[in-house]
């Protein structure tokens, strides 16, 4: 079915922002009509054409999440590729990059191919598998990047763990670059963070648990910047949480080092105080930090130091999170709250709406080298968003298999109305979409 999305405000970062209509034919963008007047009946295009009334909504390229954990194979009780992709499209994401810390680890073409096959079977969001940097995520021997790339890996990362050995990291950067694969760094000095449960500070002292200092992250970030500088290979810093990391990345970019960075909505929205209220549902790695760090992350977003917003969607089962703050695994889900939580940055004057959308679409696409935007002929990956709808985040709304979110109970604004991937409507909020056959 061909589609016409009419009456909305188009935000195609770097290209166009304003009123307009989008015509989708055979799963591709057939025309973008800028202005208020609406698209004339498409000459030569065979009906039927469904009309979606997007008035009062924004129409953006499908959101792209550089950093999710889909847990399959191996941890299907937390999430499967199908449930994770359902959560993705429910959150407006048409594409996600899934980390390699599955069981078995995605360190072989067989696992990469399995993930792609499961994603195709689910038929929801596009899935770009991120393969491991080292075999078994053990930090000792490099995976074969050439064969992983051939199998469909989009990047490499040992996310969940750092590559501790600097010589191995250097070789990994060189090999990844040679094979045209981006290396995503989980930057952490484990000797400083091991045994820590949350950020080092007043909240940890109040709870009587061991803390994780900012330096455990920034030492890793500074090392990886140094290695990127040494090798000339690009490095992408995952989940930036501290002011020192922001400063290090800002300086490095200023010197022309090919470093890019992401942060996640929880780091610019919450502080370690949230652990007092939400317990293990506010526990993740790196941990929620201080107010000073939260403000520095926002500054980093505003001045372009931090290129993208990724969720680090990390589902864990309720009984795992119920094990108590010290024992519970790290991670929170984020795909279904990312847009409304991030929209607060616009309300609070940190980013313009189009800057925010760029951090969720164009910037991650550029960093990963994947397509994005409403170019005629491109696959029609589109999200229709209602920036005004206000509601309270409720765990029962999640499509993810897991519920571990510190945003439950928060009043937010911004709802996903519809998500399309390759012109197929893979999610729609039937209460909010007005459609007519024409
Ligand atoms: O909080 C986190 N959870 N951080 C990571 O780096 C890994 C992730 C997971 O896999 O649960
Ligand atoms: Zn990580």
PDB file of C-alpha atoms in Angstrom, residues 61-68 70 84-85 88-89 91-98 124-128 309 311 335 360-361 364-365 368 370-372 381-382 419-421 426:
ATOM      1  CA  UNK A  61      13.417   9.817   9.893  1.00  0.00           C
ATOM      2  CA  UNK A  62      13.046   6.623  11.933  1.00  0.00           C
ATOM      3  CA  UNK A  63      15.150   6.945  15.075  1.00  0.00           C
ATOM      4  CA  UNK A  64      18.430   5.014  15.158  1.00  0.00           C
ATOM      5  CA  UNK A  65      19.779   3.573  18.412  1.00  0.00           C
ATOM      6  CA  UNK A  66      23.499   2.883  18.346  1.00  0.00           C
ATOM      7  CA  UNK A  67      23.506   0.888  21.537  1.00  0.00           C
ATOM      8  CA  UNK A  68      21.027  -1.766  22.636  1.00  0.00           C
ATOM      9  CA  UNK A  70      18.726  -7.591  22.564  1.00  0.00           C
ATOM     10  CA  UNK A  84      13.443  -5.928  21.651  1.00  0.00           C
ATOM     11  CA  UNK A  85      12.503  -4.886  18.135  1.00  0.00           C
ATOM     12  CA  UNK A  88      12.244  -0.338  19.463  1.00  0.00           C
ATOM     13  CA  UNK A  89       9.454   0.454  17.028  1.00  0.00           C
ATOM     14  CA  UNK A  91       9.813   3.895  20.858  1.00  0.00           C
ATOM     15  CA  UNK A  92      10.055   5.303  17.307  1.00  0.00           C
ATOM     16  CA  UNK A  93      13.282   3.485  16.431  1.00  0.00           C
ATOM     17  CA  UNK A  94      13.442   1.991  12.965  1.00  0.00           C
ATOM     18  CA  UNK A  95      16.992   0.669  13.492  1.00  0.00           C
ATOM     19  CA  UNK A  96      19.046  -0.573  16.421  1.00  0.00           C
ATOM     20  CA  UNK A  97      22.636  -1.719  16.824  1.00  0.00           C
ATOM     21  CA  UNK A  98      22.808  -4.675  19.178  1.00  0.00           C
ATOM     22  CA  UNK A 124      10.096  -4.948  12.767  1.00  0.00           C
ATOM     23  CA  UNK A 125      13.144  -2.691  13.241  1.00  0.00           C
ATOM     24  CA  UNK A 126      16.330  -3.012  11.227  1.00  0.00           C
ATOM     25  CA  UNK A 127      19.000  -4.682  13.321  1.00  0.00           C
ATOM     26  CA  UNK A 128      22.689  -3.936  12.865  1.00  0.00           C
ATOM     27  CA  UNK A 309      21.792   9.887  22.152  1.00  0.00           C
ATOM     28  CA  UNK A 311      19.654   4.171  24.992  1.00  0.00           C
ATOM     29  CA  UNK A 335      13.957   2.180  24.000  1.00  0.00           C
ATOM     30  CA  UNK A 360      18.643  10.439  17.359  1.00  0.00           C
ATOM     31  CA  UNK A 361      18.799  10.022  13.577  1.00  0.00           C
ATOM     32  CA  UNK A 364      24.164   8.020  14.577  1.00  0.00           C
ATOM     33  CA  UNK A 365      23.542   7.174  10.915  1.00  0.00           C
ATOM     34  CA  UNK A 368      27.672   4.033  11.602  1.00  0.00           C
ATOM     35  CA  UNK A 370      23.914   3.651   7.538  1.00  0.00           C
ATOM     36  CA  UNK A 371      21.234   5.406   5.493  1.00  0.00           C
ATOM     37  CA  UNK A 372      18.883   7.980   7.027  1.00  0.00           C
ATOM     38  CA  UNK A 381      11.940   4.619   7.545  1.00  0.00           C
ATOM     39  CA  UNK A 382       9.758   7.184   9.268  1.00  0.00           C
ATOM     40  CA  UNK A 419       6.857   3.940  13.076  1.00  0.00           C
ATOM     41  CA  UNK A 420       7.485   2.776   9.528  1.00  0.00           C
ATOM     42  CA  UNK A 421      10.318   0.628   8.274  1.00  0.00           C
ATOM     43  CA  UNK A 426       5.429  -1.603  12.111  1.00  0.00           C
TER      44      UNK A 426
END
